[in-house]
mmCIF file of C-alpha atoms and ligand atoms in Angstrom:
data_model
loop_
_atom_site.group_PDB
_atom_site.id
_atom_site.type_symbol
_atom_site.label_atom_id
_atom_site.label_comp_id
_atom_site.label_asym_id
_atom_site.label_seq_id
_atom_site.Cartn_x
_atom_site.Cartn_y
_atom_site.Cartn_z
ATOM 1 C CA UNK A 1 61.376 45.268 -18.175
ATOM 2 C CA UNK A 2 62.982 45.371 -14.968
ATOM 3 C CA UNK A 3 61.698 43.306 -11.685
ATOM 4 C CA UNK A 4 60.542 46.489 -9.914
ATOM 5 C CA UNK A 5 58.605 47.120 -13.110
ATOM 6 C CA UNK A 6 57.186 43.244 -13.599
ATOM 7 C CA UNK A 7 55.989 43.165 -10.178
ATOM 8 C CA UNK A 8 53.835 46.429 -10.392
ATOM 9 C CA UNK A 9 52.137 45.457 -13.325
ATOM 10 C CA UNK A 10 51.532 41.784 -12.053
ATOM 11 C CA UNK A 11 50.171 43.830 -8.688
ATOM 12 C CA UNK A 12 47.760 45.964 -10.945
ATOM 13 C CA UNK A 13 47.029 43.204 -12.959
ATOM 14 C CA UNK A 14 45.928 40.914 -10.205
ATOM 15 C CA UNK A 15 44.222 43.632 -8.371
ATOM 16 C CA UNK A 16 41.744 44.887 -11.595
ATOM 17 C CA UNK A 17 40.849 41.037 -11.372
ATOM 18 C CA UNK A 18 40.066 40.412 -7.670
ATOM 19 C CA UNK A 19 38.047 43.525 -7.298
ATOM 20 C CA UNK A 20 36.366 43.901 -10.810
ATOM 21 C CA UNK A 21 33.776 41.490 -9.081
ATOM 22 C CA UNK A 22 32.665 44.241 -6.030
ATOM 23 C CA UNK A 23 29.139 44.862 -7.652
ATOM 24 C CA UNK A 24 28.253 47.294 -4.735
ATOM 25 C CA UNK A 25 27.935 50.881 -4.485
ATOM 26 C CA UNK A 26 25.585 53.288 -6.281
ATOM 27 C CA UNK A 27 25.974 56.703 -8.116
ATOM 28 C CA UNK A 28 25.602 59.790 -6.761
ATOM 29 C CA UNK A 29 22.373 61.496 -8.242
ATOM 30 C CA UNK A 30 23.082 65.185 -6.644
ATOM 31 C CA UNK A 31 24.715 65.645 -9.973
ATOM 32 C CA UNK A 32 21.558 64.327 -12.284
ATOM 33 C CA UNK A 33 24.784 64.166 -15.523
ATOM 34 C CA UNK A 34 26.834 61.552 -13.214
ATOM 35 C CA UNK A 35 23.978 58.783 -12.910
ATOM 36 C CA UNK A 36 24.323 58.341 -16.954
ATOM 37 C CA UNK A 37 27.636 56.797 -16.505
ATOM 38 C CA UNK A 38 28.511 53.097 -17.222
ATOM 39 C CA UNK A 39 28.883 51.828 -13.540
ATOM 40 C CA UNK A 40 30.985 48.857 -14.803
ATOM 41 C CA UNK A 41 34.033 51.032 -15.996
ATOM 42 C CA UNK A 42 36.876 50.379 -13.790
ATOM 43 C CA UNK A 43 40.701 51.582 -14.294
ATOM 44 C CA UNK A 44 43.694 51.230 -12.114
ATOM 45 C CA UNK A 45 46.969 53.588 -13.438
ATOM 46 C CA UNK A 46 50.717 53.987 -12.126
ATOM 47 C CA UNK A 47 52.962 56.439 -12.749
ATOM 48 C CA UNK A 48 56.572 55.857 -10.649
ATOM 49 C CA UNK A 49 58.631 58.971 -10.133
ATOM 50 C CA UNK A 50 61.187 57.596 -12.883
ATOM 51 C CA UNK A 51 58.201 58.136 -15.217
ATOM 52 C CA UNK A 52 56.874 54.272 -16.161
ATOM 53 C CA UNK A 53 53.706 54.600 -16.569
ATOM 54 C CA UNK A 54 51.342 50.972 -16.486
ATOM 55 C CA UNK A 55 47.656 51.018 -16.764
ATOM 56 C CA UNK A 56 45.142 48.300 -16.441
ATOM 57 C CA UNK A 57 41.428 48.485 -17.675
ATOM 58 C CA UNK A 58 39.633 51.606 -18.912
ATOM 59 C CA UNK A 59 42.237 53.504 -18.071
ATOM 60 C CA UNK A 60 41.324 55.993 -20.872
ATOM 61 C CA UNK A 61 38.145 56.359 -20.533
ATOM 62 C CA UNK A 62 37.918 60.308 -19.325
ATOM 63 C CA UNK A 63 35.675 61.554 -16.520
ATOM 64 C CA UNK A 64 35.086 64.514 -14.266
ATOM 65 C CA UNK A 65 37.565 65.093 -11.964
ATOM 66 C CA UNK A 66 35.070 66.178 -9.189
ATOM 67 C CA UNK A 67 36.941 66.422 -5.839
ATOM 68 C CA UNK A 68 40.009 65.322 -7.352
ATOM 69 C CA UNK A 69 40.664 68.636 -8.699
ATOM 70 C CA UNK A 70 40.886 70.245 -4.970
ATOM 71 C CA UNK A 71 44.410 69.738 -4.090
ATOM 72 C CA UNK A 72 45.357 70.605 -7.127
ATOM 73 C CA UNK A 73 43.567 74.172 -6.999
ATOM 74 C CA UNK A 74 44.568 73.862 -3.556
ATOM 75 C CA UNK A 75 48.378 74.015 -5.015
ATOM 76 C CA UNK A 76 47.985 76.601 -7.409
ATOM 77 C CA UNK A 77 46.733 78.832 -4.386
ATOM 78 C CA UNK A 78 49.860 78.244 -2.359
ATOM 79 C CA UNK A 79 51.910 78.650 -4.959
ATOM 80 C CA UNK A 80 50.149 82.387 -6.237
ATOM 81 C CA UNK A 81 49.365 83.501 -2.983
ATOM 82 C CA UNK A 82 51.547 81.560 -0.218
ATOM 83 C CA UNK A 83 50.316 79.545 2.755
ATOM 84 C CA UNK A 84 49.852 82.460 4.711
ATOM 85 C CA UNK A 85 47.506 84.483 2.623
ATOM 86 C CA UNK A 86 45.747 81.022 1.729
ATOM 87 C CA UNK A 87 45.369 80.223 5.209
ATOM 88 C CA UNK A 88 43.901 83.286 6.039
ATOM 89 C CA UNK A 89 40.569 81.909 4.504
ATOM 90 C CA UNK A 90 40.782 77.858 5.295
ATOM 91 C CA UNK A 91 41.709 75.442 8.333
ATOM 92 C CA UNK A 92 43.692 72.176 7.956
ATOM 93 C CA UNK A 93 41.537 70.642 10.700
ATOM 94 C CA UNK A 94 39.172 67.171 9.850
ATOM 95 C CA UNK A 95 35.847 67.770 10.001
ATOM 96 C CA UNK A 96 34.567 64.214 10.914
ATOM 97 C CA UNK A 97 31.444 64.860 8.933
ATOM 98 C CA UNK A 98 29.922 62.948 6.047
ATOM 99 C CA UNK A 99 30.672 64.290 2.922
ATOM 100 C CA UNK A 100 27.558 65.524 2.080
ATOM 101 C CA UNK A 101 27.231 67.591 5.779
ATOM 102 C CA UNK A 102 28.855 70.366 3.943
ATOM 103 C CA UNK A 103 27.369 73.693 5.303
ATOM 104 C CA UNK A 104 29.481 73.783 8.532
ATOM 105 C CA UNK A 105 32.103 76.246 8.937
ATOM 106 C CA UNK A 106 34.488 75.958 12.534
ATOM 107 C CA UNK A 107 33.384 77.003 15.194
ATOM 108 C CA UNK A 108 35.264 80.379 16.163
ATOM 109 C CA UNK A 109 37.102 81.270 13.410
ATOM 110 C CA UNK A 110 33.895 80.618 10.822
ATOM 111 C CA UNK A 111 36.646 79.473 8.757
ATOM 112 C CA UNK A 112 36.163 76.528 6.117
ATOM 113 C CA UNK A 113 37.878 73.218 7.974
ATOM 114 C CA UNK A 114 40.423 72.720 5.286
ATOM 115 C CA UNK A 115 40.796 72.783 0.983
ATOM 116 C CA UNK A 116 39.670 69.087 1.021
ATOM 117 C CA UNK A 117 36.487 69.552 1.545
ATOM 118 C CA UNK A 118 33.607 71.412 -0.530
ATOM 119 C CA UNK A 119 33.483 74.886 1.601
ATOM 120 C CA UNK A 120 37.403 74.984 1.507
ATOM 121 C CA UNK A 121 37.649 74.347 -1.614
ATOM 122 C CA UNK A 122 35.098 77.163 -2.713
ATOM 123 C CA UNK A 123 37.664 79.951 -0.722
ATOM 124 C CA UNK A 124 40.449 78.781 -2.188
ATOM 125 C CA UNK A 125 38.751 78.838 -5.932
ATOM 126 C CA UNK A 126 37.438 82.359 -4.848
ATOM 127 C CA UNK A 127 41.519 83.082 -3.768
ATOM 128 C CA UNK A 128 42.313 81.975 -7.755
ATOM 129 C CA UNK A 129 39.733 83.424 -9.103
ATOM 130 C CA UNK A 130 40.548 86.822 -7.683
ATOM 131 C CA UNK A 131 44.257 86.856 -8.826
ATOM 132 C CA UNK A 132 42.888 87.759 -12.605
ATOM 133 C CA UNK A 133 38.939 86.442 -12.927
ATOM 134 C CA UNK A 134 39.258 87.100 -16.554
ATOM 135 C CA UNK A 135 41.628 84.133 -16.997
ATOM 136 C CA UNK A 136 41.001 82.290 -14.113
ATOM 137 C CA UNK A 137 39.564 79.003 -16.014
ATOM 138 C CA UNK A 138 42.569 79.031 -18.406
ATOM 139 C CA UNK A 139 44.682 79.141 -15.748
ATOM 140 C CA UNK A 140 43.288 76.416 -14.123
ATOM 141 C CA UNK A 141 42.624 74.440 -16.953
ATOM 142 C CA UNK A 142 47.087 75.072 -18.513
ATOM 143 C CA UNK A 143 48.376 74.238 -14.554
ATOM 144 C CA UNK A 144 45.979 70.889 -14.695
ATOM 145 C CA UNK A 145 47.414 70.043 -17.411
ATOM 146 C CA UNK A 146 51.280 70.825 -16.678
ATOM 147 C CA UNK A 147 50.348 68.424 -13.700
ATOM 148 C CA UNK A 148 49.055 65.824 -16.275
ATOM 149 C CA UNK A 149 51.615 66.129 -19.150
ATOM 150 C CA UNK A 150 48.927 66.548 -21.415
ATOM 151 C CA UNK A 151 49.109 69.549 -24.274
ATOM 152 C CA UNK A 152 45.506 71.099 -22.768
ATOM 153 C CA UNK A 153 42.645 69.888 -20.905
ATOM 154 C CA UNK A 154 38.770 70.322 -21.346
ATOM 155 C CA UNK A 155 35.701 70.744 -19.452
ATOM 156 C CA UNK A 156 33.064 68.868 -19.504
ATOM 157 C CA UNK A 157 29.890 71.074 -20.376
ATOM 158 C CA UNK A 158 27.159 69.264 -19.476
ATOM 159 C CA UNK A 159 28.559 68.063 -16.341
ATOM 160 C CA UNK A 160 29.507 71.609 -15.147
ATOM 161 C CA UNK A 161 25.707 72.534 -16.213
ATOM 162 C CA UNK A 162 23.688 70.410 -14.542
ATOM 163 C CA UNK A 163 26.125 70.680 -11.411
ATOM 164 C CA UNK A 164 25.370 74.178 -11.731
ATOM 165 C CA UNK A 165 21.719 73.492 -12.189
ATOM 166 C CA UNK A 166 21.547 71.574 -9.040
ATOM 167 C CA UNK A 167 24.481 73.021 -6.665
ATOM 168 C CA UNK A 168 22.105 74.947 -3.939
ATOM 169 C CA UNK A 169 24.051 73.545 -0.926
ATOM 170 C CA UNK A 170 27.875 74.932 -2.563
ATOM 171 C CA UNK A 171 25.474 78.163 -3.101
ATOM 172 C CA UNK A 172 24.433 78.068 0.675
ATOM 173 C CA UNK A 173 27.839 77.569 1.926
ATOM 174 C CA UNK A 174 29.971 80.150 -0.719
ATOM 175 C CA UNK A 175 26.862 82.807 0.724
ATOM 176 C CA UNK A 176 27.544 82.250 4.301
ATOM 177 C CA UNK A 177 31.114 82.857 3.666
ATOM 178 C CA UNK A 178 30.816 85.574 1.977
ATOM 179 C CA UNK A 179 28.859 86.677 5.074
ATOM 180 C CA UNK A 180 31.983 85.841 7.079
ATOM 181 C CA UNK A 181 34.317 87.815 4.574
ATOM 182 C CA UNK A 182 36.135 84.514 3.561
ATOM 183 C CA UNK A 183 34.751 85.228 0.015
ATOM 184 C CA UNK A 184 35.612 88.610 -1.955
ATOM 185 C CA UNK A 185 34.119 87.593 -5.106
ATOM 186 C CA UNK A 186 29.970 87.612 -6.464
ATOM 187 C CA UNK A 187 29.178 84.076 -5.675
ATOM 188 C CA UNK A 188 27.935 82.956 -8.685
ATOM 189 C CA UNK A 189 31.182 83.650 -10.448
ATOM 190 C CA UNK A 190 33.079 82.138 -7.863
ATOM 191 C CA UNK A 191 30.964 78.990 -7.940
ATOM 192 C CA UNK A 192 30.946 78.858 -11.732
ATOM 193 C CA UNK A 193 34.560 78.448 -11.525
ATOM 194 C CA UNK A 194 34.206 75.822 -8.683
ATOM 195 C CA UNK A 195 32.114 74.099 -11.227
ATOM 196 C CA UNK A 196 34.245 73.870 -13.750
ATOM 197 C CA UNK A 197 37.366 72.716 -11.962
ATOM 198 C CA UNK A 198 35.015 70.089 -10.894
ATOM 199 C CA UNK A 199 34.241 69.046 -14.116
ATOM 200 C CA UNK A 200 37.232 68.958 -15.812
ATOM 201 C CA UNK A 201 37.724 66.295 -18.208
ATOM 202 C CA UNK A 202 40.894 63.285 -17.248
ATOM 203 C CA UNK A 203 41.399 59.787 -17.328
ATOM 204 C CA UNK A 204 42.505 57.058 -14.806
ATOM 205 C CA UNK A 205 46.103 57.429 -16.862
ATOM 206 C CA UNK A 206 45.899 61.206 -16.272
ATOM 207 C CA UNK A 207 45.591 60.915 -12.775
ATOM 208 C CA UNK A 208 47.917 58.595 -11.962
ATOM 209 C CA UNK A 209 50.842 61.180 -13.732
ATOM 210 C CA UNK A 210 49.027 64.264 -11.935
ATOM 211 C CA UNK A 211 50.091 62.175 -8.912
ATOM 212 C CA UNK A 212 53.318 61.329 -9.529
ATOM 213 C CA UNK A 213 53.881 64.834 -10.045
ATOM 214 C CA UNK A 214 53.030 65.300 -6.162
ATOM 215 C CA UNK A 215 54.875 62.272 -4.905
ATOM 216 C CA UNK A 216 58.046 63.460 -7.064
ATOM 217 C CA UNK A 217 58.993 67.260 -5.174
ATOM 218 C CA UNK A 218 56.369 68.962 -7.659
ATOM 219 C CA UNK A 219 58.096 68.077 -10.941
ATOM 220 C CA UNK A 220 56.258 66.176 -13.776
ATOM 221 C CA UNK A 221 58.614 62.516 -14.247
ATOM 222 C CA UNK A 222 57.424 62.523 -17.634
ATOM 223 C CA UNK A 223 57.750 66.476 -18.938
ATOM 224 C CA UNK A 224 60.663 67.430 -15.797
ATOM 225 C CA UNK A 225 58.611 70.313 -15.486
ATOM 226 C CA UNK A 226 58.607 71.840 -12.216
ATOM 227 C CA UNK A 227 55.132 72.489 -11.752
ATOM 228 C CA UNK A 228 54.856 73.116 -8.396
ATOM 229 C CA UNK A 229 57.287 74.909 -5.938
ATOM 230 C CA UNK A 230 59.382 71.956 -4.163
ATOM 231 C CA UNK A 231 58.814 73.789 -1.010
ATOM 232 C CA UNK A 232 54.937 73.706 -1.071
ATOM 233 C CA UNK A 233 54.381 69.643 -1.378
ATOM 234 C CA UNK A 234 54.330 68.685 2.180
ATOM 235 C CA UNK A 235 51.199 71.015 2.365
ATOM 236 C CA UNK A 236 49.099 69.703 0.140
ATOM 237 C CA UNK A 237 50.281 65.994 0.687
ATOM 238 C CA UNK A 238 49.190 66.867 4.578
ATOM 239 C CA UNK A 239 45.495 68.178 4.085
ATOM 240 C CA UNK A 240 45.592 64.971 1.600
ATOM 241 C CA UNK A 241 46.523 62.680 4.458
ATOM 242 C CA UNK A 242 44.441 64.356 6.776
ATOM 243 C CA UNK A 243 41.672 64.911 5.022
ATOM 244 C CA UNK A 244 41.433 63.444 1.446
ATOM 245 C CA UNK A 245 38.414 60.932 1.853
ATOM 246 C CA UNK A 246 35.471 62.622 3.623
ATOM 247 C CA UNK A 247 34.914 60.908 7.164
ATOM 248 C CA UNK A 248 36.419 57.879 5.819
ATOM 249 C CA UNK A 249 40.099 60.098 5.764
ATOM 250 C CA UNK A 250 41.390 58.255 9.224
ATOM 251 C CA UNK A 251 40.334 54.924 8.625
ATOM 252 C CA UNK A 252 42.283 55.128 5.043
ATOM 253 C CA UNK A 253 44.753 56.506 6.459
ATOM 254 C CA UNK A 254 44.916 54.035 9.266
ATOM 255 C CA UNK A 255 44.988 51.103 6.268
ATOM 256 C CA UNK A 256 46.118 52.586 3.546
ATOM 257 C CA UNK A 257 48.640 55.126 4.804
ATOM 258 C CA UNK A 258 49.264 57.335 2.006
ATOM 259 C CA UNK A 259 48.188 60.832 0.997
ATOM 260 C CA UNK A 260 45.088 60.336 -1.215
ATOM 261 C CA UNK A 261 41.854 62.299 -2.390
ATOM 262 C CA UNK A 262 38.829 60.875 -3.545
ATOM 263 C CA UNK A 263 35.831 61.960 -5.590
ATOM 264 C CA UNK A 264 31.940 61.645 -6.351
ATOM 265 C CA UNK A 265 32.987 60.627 -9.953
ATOM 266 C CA UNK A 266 34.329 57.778 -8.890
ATOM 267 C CA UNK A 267 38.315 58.564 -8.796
ATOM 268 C CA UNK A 268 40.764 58.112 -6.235
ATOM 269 C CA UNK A 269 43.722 59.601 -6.683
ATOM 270 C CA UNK A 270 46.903 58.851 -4.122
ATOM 271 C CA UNK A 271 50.760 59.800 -3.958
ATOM 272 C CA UNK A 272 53.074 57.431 -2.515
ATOM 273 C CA UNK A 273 55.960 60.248 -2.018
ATOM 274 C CA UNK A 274 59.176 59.790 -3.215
ATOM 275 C CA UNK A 275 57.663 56.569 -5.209
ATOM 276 C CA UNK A 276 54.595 56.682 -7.224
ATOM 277 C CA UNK A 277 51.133 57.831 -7.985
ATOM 278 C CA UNK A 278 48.366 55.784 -8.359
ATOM 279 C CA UNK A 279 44.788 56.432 -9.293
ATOM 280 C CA UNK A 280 41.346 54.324 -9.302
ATOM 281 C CA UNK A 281 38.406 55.060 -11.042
ATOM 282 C CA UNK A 282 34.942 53.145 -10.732
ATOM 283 C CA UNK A 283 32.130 55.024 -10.385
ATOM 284 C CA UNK A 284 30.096 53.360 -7.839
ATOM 285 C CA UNK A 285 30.318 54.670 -4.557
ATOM 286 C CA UNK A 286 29.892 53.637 -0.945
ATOM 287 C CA UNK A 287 27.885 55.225 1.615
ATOM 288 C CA UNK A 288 30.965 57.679 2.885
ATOM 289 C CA UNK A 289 30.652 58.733 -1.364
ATOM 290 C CA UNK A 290 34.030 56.995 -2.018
ATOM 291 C CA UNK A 291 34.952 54.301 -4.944
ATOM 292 C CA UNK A 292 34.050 50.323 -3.498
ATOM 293 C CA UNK A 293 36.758 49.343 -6.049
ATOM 294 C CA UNK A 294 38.968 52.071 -5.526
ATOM 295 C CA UNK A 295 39.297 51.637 -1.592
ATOM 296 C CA UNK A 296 39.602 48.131 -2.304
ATOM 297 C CA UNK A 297 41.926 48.384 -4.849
ATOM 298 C CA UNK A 298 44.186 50.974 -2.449
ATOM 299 C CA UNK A 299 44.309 48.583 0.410
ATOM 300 C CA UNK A 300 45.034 45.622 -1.853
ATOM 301 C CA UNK A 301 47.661 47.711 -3.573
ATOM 302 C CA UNK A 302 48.631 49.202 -0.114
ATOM 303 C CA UNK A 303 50.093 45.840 1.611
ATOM 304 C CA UNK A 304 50.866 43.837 -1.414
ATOM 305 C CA UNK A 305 53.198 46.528 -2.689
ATOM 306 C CA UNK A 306 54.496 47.867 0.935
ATOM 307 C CA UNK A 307 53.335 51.799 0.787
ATOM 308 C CA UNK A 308 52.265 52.611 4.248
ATOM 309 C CA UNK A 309 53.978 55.709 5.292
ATOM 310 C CA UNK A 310 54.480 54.572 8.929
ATOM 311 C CA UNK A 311 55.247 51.201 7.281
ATOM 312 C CA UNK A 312 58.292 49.620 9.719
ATOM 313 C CA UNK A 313 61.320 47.418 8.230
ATOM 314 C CA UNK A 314 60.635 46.152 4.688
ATOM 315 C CA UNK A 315 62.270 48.591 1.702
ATOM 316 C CA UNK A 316 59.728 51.318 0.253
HETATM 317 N N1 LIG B 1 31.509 69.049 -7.492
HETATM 318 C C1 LIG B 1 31.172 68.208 -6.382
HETATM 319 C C2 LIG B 1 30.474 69.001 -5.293
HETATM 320 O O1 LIG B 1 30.812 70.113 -5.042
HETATM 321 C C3 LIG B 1 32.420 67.559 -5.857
HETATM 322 C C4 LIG B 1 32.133 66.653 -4.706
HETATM 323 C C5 LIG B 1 33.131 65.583 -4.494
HETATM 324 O O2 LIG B 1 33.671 64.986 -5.428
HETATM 325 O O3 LIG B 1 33.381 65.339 -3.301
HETATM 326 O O4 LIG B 1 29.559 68.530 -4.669
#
């Protein structure tokens, strides 16, 4: 094992202990299926670009990938469609809302802020959907799991059900786009395959590879499949700086300093380019609906380890 390699798993090692004590933080019950999960499970995974991969905890344990999934689907629209068609429909601003303030649009343009955030997300799932709708959730589903290095990927079905039961404010937002011509497709088809992306089925281990992918030019470091166009990265890696953790996205950034997205589930998922990808999962969440442990865990992980992008002297 070399040094590099000794002192990243001491780092994960030491920060699954310090933080496995944060008992704060509840579960989001706008999803009724997400309350029945064990709030105790708690996973910290790295994946380096050369492909070592080093897990502590649950880091098994599969889950929903919630908001996770948008830069991925995010990705797969730039890379069918191109930034400008993509951008056509969604912003790259901030919104500096909570995350549940989610039927606002931008002023002027009516466009949804950016593919971070719910509305965004729902255009650029509308974008996919409308490439070939009868496929559209196998593509999804085989490009997920290119990103992953895993053989397929699943949804979960009574996660995507009782999201669907209970998603009347992503209805109210995909309608008033539609209204604005930012949506071609019927709505509940378009939301329906929202749903599912959210619900897709990974683990802490998962994530961290699906990351490394980003932070390594769009190719896998454990498959060498190009999954993504090398060209395209710096996009999503942007709205991820910008934009990944709900109105908590500058203050992470400010501490944290790498490109990162977060989700109701419990996941955080963040790319140190050029390095690594790391991912948290612990499902209780703070009052901004991101991971206690997992911002914890990012900021521990963030100056012990020397990953702030704007990071001065010191090697990275
Ligand atoms: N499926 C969830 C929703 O649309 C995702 C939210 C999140 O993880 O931020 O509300």
């Amino acid at each position: 094992m070399s040094q590099r390699t000794a002192d990243l798993q001491a780092a994960l090692h030491d920060v699954h202990r310090r933080c496995a004590g944060l008992g704060a933080g509840s579960l989001p019950d706008y999803i009724p299926e997400l309350t029945k999960v064990d709030p105790a499970l708690f996973a910290v995974a790295c994946c380096t670009v050369d492909g070592a991969v080093q897990t502590v905890g649950d880091a098994d344990h599969q889950f929903t990938m919630q908001s996770v999934s948008k830069p991925f689907v995010y990705a797969m629209a730039l890379e069918a469609l191109g930034l400008e068609a993509v951008h056509r429909r969604v912003g790259v601003e901030p919104t500096g809302y909570a995350f549940y303030s989610m039927i606002r649009l931008q002023e002027g343009t009516n466009k949804p802020h950016n593919p971070m955030v719910n509305a965004g997300a729902i255009a650029v799932t509308d974008l996919i959907r409308a490439v070939n709708p009868d496929d559209a959730t196998e593509r999804i589903l085989a490009c997920f799991a290119r990103f992953a290095a895993r053989d397929r990927m699943t949804i979960d079905d009574a996660v995507y059900r009782s999201e669907r039961a209970t998603g009347d404010r992503n209805r109210a937002i995909a309608y008033l786009m539609r209204h604005f011509r930012l949506i071609d497709g019927p709505v509940p088809d378009t939301l329906d395959l929202y749903f599912q992306h959210c619900a897709i089925l990974a683990s802490c281990r998962d994530l961290a590879v699906m990351a490394a992918t980003l932070a390594n030019a769009g190719r896998n470091p454990l498959t060498g499949d190009q999954v993504l166009d090398v060209g395209l990265g710096q996009y999503v890696l942007t709205v991820m700086f910008v934009n990944g953790l709900y109105d908590y996205s500058g203050r992470f950034a400010f501490e944290v300093g790498v490109p990162a997205k977060s989700a109701v589930s419990g996941a955080i998922l963040a790319v140190v380019p050029g390095r690594m990808g790391l991912a948290v999962f612990s499902p209780p969440l703070d009052e901004g609906g991101n991971s206690v442990r997992g911002i914890a865990t990012l900021e521990y992980l963030s100056e012990r380890l020397g990953l702030h992008t704007f990071r001065s002297g010191g090697e990275r």
